mmCIF file of C-alpha atoms in Angstrom:
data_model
loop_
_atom_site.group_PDB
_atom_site.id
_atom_site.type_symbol
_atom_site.label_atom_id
_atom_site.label_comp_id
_atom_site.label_asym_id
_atom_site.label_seq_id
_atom_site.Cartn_x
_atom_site.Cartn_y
_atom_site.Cartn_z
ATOM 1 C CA UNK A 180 -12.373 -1.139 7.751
ATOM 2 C CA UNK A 181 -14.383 -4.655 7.008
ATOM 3 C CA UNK A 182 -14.221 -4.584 3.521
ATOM 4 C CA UNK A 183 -16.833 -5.160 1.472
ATOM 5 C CA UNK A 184 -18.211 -9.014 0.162
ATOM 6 C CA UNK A 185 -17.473 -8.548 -4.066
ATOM 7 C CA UNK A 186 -18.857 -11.797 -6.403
ATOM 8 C CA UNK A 187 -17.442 -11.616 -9.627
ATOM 9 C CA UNK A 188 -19.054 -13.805 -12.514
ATOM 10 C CA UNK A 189 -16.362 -14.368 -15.289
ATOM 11 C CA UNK A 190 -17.417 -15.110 -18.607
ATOM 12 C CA UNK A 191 -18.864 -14.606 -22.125
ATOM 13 C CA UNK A 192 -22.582 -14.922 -22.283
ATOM 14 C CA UNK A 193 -22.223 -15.517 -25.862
ATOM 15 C CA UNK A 194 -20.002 -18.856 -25.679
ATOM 16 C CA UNK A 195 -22.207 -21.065 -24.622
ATOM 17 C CA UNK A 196 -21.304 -22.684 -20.846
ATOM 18 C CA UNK A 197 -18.942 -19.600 -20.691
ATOM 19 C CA UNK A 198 -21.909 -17.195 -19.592
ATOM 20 C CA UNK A 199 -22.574 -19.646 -16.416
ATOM 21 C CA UNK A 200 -20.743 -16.313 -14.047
ATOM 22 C CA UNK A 201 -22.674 -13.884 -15.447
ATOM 23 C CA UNK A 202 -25.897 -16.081 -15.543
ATOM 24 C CA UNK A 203 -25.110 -16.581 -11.130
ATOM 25 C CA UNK A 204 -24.517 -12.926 -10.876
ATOM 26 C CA UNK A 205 -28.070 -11.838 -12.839
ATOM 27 C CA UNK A 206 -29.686 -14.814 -10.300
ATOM 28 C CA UNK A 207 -28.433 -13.566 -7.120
ATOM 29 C CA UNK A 208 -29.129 -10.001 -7.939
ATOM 30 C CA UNK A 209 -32.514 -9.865 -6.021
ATOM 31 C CA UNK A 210 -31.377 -12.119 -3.005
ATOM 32 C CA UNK A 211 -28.152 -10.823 -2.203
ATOM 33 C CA UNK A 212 -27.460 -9.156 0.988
ATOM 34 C CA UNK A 213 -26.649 -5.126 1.542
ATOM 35 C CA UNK A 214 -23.200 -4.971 1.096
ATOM 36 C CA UNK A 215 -22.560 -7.376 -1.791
ATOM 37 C CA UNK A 216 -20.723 -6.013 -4.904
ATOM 38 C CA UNK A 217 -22.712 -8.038 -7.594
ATOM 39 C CA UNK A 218 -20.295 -7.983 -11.229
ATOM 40 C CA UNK A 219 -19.565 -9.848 -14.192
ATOM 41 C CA UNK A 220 -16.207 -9.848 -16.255
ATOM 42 C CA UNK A 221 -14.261 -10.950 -18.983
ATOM 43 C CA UNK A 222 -11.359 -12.199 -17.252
ATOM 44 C CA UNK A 223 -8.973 -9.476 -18.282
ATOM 45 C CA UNK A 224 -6.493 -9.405 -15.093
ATOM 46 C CA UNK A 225 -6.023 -5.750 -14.694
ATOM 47 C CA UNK A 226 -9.852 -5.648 -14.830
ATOM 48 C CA UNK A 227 -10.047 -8.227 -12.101
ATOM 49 C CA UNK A 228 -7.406 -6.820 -9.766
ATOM 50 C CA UNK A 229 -9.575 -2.944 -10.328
ATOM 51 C CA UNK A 230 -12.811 -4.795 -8.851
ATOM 52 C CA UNK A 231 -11.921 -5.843 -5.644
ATOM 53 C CA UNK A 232 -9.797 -4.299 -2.441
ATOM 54 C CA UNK A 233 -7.318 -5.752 -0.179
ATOM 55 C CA UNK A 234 -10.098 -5.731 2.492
ATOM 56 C CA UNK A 235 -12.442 -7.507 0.647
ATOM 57 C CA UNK A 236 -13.918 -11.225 0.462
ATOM 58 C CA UNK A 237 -13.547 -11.978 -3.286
ATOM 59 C CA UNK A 238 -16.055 -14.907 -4.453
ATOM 60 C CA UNK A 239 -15.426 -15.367 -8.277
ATOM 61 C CA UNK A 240 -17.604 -17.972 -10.369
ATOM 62 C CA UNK A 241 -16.228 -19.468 -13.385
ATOM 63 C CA UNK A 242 -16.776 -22.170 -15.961
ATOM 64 C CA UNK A 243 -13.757 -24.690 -16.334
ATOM 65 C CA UNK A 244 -12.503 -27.258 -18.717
ATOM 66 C CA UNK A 245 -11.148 -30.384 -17.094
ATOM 67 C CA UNK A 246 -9.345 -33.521 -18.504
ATOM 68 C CA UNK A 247 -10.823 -35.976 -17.724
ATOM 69 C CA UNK A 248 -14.101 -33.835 -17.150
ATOM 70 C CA UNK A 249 -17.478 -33.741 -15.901
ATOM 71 C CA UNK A 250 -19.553 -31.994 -17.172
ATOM 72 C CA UNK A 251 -21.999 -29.717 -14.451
ATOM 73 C CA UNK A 252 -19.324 -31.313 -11.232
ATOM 74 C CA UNK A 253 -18.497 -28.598 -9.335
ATOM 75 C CA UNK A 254 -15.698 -27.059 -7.487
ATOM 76 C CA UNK A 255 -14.418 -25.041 -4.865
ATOM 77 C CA UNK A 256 -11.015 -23.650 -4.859
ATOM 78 C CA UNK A 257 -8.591 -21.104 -2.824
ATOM 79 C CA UNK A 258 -6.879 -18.607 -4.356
ATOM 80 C CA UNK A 259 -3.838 -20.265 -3.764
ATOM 81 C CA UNK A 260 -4.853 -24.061 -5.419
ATOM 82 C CA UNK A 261 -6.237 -22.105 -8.540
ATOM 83 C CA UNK A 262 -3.027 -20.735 -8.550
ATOM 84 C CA UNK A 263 -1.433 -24.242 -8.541
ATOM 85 C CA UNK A 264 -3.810 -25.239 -11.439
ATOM 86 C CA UNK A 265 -2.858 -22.403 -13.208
ATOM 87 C CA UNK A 266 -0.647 -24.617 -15.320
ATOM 88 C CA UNK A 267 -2.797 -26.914 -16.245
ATOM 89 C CA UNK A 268 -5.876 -25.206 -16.377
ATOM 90 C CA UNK A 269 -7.670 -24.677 -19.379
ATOM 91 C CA UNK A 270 -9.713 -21.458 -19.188
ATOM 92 C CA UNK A 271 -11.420 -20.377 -21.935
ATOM 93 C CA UNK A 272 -10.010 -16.732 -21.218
ATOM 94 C CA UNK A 273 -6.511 -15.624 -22.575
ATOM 95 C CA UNK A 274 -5.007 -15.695 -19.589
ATOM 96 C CA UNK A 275 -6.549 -18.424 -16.361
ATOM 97 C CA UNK A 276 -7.540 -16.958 -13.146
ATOM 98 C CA UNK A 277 -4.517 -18.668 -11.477
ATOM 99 C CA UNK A 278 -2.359 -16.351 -13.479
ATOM 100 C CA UNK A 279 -4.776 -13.325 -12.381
ATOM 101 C CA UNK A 280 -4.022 -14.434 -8.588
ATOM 102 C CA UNK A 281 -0.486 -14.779 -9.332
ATOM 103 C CA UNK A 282 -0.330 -11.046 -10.753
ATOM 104 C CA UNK A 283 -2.686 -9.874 -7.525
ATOM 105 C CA UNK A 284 -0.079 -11.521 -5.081
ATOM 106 C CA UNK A 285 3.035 -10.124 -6.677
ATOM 107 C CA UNK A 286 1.714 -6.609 -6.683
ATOM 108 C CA UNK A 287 0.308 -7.180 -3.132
ATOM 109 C CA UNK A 288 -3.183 -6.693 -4.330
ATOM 110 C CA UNK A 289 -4.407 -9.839 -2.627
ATOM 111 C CA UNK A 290 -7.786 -9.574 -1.190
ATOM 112 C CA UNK A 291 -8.586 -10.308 2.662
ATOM 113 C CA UNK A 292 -9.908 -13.584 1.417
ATOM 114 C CA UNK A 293 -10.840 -15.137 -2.179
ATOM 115 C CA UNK A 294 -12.760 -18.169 -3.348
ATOM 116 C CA UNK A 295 -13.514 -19.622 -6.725
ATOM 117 C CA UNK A 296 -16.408 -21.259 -7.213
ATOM 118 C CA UNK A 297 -16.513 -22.864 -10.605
ATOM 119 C CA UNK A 298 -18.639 -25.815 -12.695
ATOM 120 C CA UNK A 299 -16.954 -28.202 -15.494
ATOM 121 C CA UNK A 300 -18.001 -26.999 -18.825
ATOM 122 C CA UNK A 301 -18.781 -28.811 -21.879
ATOM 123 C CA UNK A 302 -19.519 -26.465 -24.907
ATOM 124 C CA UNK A 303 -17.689 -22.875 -25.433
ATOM 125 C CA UNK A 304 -18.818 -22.938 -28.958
ATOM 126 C CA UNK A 305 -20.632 -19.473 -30.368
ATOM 127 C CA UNK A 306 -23.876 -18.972 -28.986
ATOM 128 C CA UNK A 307 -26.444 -18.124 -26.336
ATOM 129 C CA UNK A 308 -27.633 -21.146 -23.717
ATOM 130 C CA UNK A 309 -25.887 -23.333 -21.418
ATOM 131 C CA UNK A 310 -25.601 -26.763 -22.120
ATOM 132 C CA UNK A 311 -27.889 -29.017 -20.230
ATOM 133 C CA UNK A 312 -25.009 -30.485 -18.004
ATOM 134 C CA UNK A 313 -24.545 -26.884 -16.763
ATOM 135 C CA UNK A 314 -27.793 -25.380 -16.581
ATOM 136 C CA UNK A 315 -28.624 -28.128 -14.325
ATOM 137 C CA UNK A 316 -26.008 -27.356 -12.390
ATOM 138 C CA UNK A 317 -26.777 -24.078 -12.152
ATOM 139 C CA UNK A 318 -28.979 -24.178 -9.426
ATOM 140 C CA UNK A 319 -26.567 -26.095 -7.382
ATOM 141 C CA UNK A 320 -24.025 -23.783 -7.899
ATOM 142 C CA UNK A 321 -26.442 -20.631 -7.240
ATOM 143 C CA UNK A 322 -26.957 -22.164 -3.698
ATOM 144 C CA UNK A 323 -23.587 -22.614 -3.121
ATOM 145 C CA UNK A 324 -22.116 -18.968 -4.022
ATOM 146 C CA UNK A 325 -25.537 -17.562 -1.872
ATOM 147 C CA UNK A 326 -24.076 -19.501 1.187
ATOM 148 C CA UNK A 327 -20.433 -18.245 0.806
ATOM 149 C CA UNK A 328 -21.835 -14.925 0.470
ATOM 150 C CA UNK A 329 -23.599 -14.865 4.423
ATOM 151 C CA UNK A 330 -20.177 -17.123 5.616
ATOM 152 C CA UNK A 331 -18.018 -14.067 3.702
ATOM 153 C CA UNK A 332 -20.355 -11.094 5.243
ATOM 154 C CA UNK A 333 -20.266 -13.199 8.824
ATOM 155 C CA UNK A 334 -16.242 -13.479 8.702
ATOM 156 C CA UNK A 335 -16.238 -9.301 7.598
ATOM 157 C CA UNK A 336 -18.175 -8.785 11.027
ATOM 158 C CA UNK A 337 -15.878 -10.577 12.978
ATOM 159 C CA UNK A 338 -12.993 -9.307 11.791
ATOM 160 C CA UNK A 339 -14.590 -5.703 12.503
ATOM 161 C CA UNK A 340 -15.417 -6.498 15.897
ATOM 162 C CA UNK A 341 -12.193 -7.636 16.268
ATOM 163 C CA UNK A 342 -10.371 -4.397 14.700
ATOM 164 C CA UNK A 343 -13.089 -2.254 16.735
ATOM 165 C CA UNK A 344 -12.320 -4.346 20.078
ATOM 166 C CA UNK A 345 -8.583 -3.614 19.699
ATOM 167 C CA UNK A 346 -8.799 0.049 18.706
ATOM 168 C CA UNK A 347 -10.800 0.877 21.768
ATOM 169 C CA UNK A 348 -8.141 -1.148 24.126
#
């Protein structure tokens, strides 16, 4: 079994820069390729850990705070750096993703591969709207998640030729 390519926008489209996941997820639902699992979530980790398989290629997209920070710079991280961040990562969920990885490792619910792809944030205050920093980023970061989508659905074919070449050895 390949597994299956699963993007998961975290966020809360009514905090401002915080709906920047969901807001990827909505613009890559009519370009994404067959086999993509297209979601949004809050963050919760037991949520998170019942969206993905071990097979799978995990691509999550997230807003971040940052000290000092940049607004709209973006970021890509390994499971296993967000992880390191973890502690001094300032997520505007109750618990960071790095502790959602951490969970996923120790009950050996890792994913084949994950990636976080996440923009600085600037305003998490009550609303609707991203703030211009991000929503010019947003493009950028669109492009970027679209292009680790084909490299995650390439890797998933390789690997199954690879299972399918031994199995028939």
């Amino acid at each position: 079994m390949t597994g299956r390519v699963v993007v998961i926008g975290v966020g809360n489209p009514f905090r401002r820069d915080d709906g920047v996941g969901p807001a990827v997820i909505e613009a890559l639902r009519a370009r994404a390729p067959a086999g993509t699992v297209l979601t949004d979530s809050d963050g919760e980790p037991g949520r998170m850990l019942g969206l993905w398989h071990r097979q799978d290629a995990v691509i999550v997209v997230e807003v971040v705070h940052a000290h000092p920070g940049q607004p709209g710079r973006l970021h890509t991280l390994t499971a296993e750096r967000a992880a390191r961040c973890a502690a001094r990562s300032a997520s505007t969920h109750a618990l960071g993703l790095g502790e959602t990885f951490a969970l996923a490792a120790a009950l050996d619910r890792m994913p084949r591969e994950l990636t976080v792809h996440a923009v600085e944030g600037e305003d998490f205050d009550l609303g609707r709207g991203l703030s211009t920093a991000v929503a010019d980023a947003l493009p950028e970061l669109i492009r970027h998640v679209a292009k680790a989508i084909d490299k995650a659905h390439d890797r998933l074919r390789c690997a199954g030729a690879l299972t399918d070449e031994r199995g028939s050895a």
